[in-house]
XYZ file of C-alpha atoms in Angstrom:
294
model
C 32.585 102.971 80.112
C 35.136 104.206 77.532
C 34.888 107.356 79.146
C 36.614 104.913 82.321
C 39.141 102.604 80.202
C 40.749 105.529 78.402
C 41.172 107.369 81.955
C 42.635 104.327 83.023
C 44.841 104.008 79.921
C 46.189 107.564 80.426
C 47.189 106.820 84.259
C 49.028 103.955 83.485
C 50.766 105.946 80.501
C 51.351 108.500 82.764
C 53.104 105.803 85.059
C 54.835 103.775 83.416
C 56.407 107.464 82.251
C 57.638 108.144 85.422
C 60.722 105.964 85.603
C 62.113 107.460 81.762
C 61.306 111.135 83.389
C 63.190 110.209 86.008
C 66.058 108.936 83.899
C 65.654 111.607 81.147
C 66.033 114.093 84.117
C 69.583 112.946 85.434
C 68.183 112.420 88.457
C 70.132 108.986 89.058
C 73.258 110.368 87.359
C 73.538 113.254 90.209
C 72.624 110.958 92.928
C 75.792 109.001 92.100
C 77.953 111.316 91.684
C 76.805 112.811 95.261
C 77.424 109.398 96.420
C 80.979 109.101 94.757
C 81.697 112.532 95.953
C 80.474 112.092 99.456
C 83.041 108.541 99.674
C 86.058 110.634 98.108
C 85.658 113.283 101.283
C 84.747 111.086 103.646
C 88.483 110.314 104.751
C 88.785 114.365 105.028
C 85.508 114.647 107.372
C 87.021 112.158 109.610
C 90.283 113.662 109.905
C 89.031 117.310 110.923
C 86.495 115.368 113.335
C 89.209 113.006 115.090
C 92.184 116.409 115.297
C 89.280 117.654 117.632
C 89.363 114.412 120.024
C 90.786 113.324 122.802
C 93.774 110.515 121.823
C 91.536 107.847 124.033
C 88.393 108.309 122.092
C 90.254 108.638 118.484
C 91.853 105.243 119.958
C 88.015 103.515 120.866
C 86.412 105.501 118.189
C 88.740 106.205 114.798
C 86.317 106.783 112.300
C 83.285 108.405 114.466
C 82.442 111.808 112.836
C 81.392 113.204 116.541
C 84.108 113.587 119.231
C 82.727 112.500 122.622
C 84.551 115.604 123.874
C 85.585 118.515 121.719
C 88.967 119.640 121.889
C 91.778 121.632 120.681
C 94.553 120.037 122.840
C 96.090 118.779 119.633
C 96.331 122.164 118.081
C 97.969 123.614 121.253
C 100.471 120.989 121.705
C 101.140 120.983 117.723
C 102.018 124.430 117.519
C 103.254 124.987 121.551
C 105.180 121.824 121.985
C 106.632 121.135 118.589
C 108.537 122.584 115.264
C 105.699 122.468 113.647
C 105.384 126.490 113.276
C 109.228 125.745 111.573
C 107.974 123.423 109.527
C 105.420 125.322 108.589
C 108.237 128.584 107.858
C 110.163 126.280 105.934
C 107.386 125.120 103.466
C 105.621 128.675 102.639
C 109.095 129.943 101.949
C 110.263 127.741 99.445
C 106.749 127.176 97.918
C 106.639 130.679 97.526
C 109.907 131.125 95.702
C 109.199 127.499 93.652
C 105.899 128.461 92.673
C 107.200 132.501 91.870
C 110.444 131.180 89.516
C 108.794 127.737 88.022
C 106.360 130.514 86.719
C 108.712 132.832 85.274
C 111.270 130.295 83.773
C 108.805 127.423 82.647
C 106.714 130.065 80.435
C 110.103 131.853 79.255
C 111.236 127.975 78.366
C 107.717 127.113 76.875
C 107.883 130.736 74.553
C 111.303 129.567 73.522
C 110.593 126.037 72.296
C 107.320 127.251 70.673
C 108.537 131.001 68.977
C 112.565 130.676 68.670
C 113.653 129.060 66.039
C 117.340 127.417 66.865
C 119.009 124.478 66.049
C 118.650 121.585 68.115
C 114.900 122.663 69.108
C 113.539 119.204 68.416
C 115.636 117.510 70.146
C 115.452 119.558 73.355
C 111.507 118.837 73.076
C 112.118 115.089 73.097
C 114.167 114.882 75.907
C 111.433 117.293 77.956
C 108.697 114.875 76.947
C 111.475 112.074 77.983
C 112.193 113.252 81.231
C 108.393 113.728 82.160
C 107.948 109.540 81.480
C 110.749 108.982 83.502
C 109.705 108.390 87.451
C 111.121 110.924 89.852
C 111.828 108.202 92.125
C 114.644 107.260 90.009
C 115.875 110.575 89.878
C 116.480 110.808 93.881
C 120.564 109.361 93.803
C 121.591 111.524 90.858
C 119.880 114.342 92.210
C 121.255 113.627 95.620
C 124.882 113.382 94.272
C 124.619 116.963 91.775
C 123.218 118.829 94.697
C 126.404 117.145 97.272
C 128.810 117.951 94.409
C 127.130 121.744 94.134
C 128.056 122.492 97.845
C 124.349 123.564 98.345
C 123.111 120.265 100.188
C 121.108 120.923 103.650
C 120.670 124.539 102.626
C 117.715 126.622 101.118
C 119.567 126.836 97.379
C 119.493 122.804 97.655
C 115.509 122.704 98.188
C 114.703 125.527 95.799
C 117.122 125.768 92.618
C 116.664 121.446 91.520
C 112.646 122.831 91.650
C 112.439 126.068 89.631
C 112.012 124.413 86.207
C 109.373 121.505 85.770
C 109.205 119.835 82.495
C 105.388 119.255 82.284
C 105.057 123.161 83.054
C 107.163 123.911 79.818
C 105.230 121.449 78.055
C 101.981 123.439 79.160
C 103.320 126.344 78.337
C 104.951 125.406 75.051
C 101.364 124.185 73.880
C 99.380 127.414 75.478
C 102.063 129.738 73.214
C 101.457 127.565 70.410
C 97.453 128.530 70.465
C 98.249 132.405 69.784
C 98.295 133.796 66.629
C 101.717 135.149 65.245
C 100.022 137.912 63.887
C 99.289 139.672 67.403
C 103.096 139.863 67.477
C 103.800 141.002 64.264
C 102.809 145.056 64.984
C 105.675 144.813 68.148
C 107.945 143.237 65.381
C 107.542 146.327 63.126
C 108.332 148.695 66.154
C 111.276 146.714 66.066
C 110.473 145.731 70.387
C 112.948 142.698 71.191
C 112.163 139.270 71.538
C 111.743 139.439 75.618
C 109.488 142.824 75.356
C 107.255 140.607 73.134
C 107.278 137.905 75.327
C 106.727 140.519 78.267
C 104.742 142.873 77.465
C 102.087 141.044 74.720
C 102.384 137.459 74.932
C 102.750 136.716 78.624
C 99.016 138.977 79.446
C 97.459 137.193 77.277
C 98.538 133.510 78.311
C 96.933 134.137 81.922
C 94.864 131.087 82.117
C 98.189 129.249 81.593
C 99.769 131.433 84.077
C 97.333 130.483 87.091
C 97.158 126.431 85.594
C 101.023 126.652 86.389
C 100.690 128.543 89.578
C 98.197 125.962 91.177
C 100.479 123.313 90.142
C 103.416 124.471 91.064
C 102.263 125.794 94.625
C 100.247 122.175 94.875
C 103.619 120.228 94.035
C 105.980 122.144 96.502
C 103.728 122.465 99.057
C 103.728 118.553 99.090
C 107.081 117.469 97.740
C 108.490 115.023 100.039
C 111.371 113.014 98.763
C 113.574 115.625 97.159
C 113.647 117.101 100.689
C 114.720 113.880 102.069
C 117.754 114.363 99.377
C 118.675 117.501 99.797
C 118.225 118.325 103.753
C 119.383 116.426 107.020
C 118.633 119.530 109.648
C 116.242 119.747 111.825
C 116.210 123.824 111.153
C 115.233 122.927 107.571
C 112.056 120.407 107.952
C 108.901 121.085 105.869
C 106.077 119.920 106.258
C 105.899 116.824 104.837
C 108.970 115.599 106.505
C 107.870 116.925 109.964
C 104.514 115.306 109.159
C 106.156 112.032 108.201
C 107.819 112.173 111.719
C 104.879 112.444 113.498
C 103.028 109.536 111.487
C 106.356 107.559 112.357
C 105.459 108.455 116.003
C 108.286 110.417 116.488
C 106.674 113.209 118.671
C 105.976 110.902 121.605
C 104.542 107.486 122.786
C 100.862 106.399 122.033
C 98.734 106.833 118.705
C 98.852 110.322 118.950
C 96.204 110.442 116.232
C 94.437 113.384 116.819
C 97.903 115.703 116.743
C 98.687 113.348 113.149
C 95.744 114.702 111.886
C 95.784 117.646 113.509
C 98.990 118.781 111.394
C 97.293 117.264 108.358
C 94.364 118.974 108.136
C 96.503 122.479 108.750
C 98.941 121.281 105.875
C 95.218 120.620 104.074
C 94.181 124.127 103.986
C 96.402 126.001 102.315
C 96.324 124.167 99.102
C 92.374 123.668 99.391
C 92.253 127.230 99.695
C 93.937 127.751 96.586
C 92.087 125.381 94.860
C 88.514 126.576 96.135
C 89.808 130.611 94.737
C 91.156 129.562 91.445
C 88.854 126.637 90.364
C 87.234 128.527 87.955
C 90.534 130.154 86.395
C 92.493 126.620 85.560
C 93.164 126.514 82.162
C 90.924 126.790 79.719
C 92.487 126.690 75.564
C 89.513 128.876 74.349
C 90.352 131.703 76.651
C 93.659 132.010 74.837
C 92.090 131.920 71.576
C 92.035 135.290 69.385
C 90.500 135.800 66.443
C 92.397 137.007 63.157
């Protein structure tokens, strides 16, 4: 008889355990994150799906997951029958060349503020950390009216040069410099190597997690700008991406919903940053990695 009531004890021990296990284990905590993360692609899953329908069943069915009818008719006619392949030529160009000379000038910048020591230093900080509070938005008729008085509106030099330097890129920079001992430049000092060789050839190397934070950022933020090209372009010739995609969400490319060529041109616009993202997720900045010890 005890033998029985202490089995029985044990068992219900064991479960009235089960539920703490299962709470000690995370269990619940990685179910909702599945959940959260499953809600946050959802809207992705059902744009590849409906690109691959026919416009009638993206019309009767917008948010199925299974096209009635698989199709690439809206691939075709996006890059057949419209500028998208411009568009397209257009964006990698000057993301390329953004992404290439916000890299070069924001870390020279972010060395200067955080190595160089020149009057009026302080003050140039405070307006960088001013003009990243202020909304870009705002920014769009001054900008407009520099780049008209410039000569270089509706040209290549009027999408590219207004993006080469981004204040929150300096800022990153200015902080990542800031992490770095002196001392591993004091040896080039003695072999008397000037202040850009430093920067070059032993301080740059060694900011690389910086380097591909930037990079990401950069190629993310011109691959999607929208509203300085509305500013600084009017041709046709010079439509990115986002404008052309804009268009076609304005139903500009021809009568009906035309939602699976919408989403067609989004999910190719998608890919390249994804892609980028998906590589370098592991490299984004990381402050320890640019620690060195004395």
């Amino acid at each position: 008889m005890t033998g029985h009531t202490k089995a029985h004890t044990m068992v219900g021990k064991s479960s009235q355990s089960l539920p703490k296990r299962i709470l000690h284990s995370g269990v619940i905590l990685y179910v909702a994150l599945a959940f959260l993360a499953l809600i946050y692609i959802m809207p992705f899953i059902i744009q590849v799906a409906t690109s691959f329908k026919t416009d009638a069943d993206a019309t009767a069915n917008p948010v199925s997951l299974i096209p009635q009818v698989w199709t690439t008719a809206a691939y075709s006619k996006l890059f057949l029958n419209s500028d998208f392949p411009v568009w397209f030529k257009n964006s990698f160009i000057v993301t390329i060349v953004v992404t290439v000379g916000r890299v070069f000038f924001d870390s020279l910048a972010g060395y200067a503020l955080s190595r160089l020591q020149f009057r009026g230093r302080d003050i140039i900080f405070a307006m960088l950390v001013a003009v990243m509070s202020v909304p870009m938005v705002v920014l769009l008729i001054p900008k407009f009216l520099i780049i008209k008085s410039l000569g270089i509106y509706d040209s290549y030099a009027g999408m590219i040069l207004p993006l080469l330097i981004d204040a929150s890129g300096v800022f990153i920079m200015k902080n990542f410099f800031e992490s770095i001992p002196r001392s591993v430049e004091e040896q080039a000092m003695i072999d008397r190597a000037g202040t850009f060789r430093i920067f070059w050839q032993i301080v740059l190397p060694m900011a690389r997690p910086a380097l591909v934070t930037i990079s990401i950022l950069s190629f993310q933020g011109s691959w999607n700008e929208l509203s300085h090209f509305i500013v600084s372009t009017q041709s046709s010739s010079l439509t990115t991406l986002t404008k052309g995609v804009a268009s076609l969400a304005s139903g500009q490319l021809s009568s009906g919903n035309q939602y699976p060529v919408k989403l067609a041109a989004a999910v190719v616009m998608t890919i390249p940053v994804a892609v980028l993202f998906f590589i370098f997720q592991k490299r984004i900045m990381n402050s320890s990695e640019g620690s060195v010890k004395e």
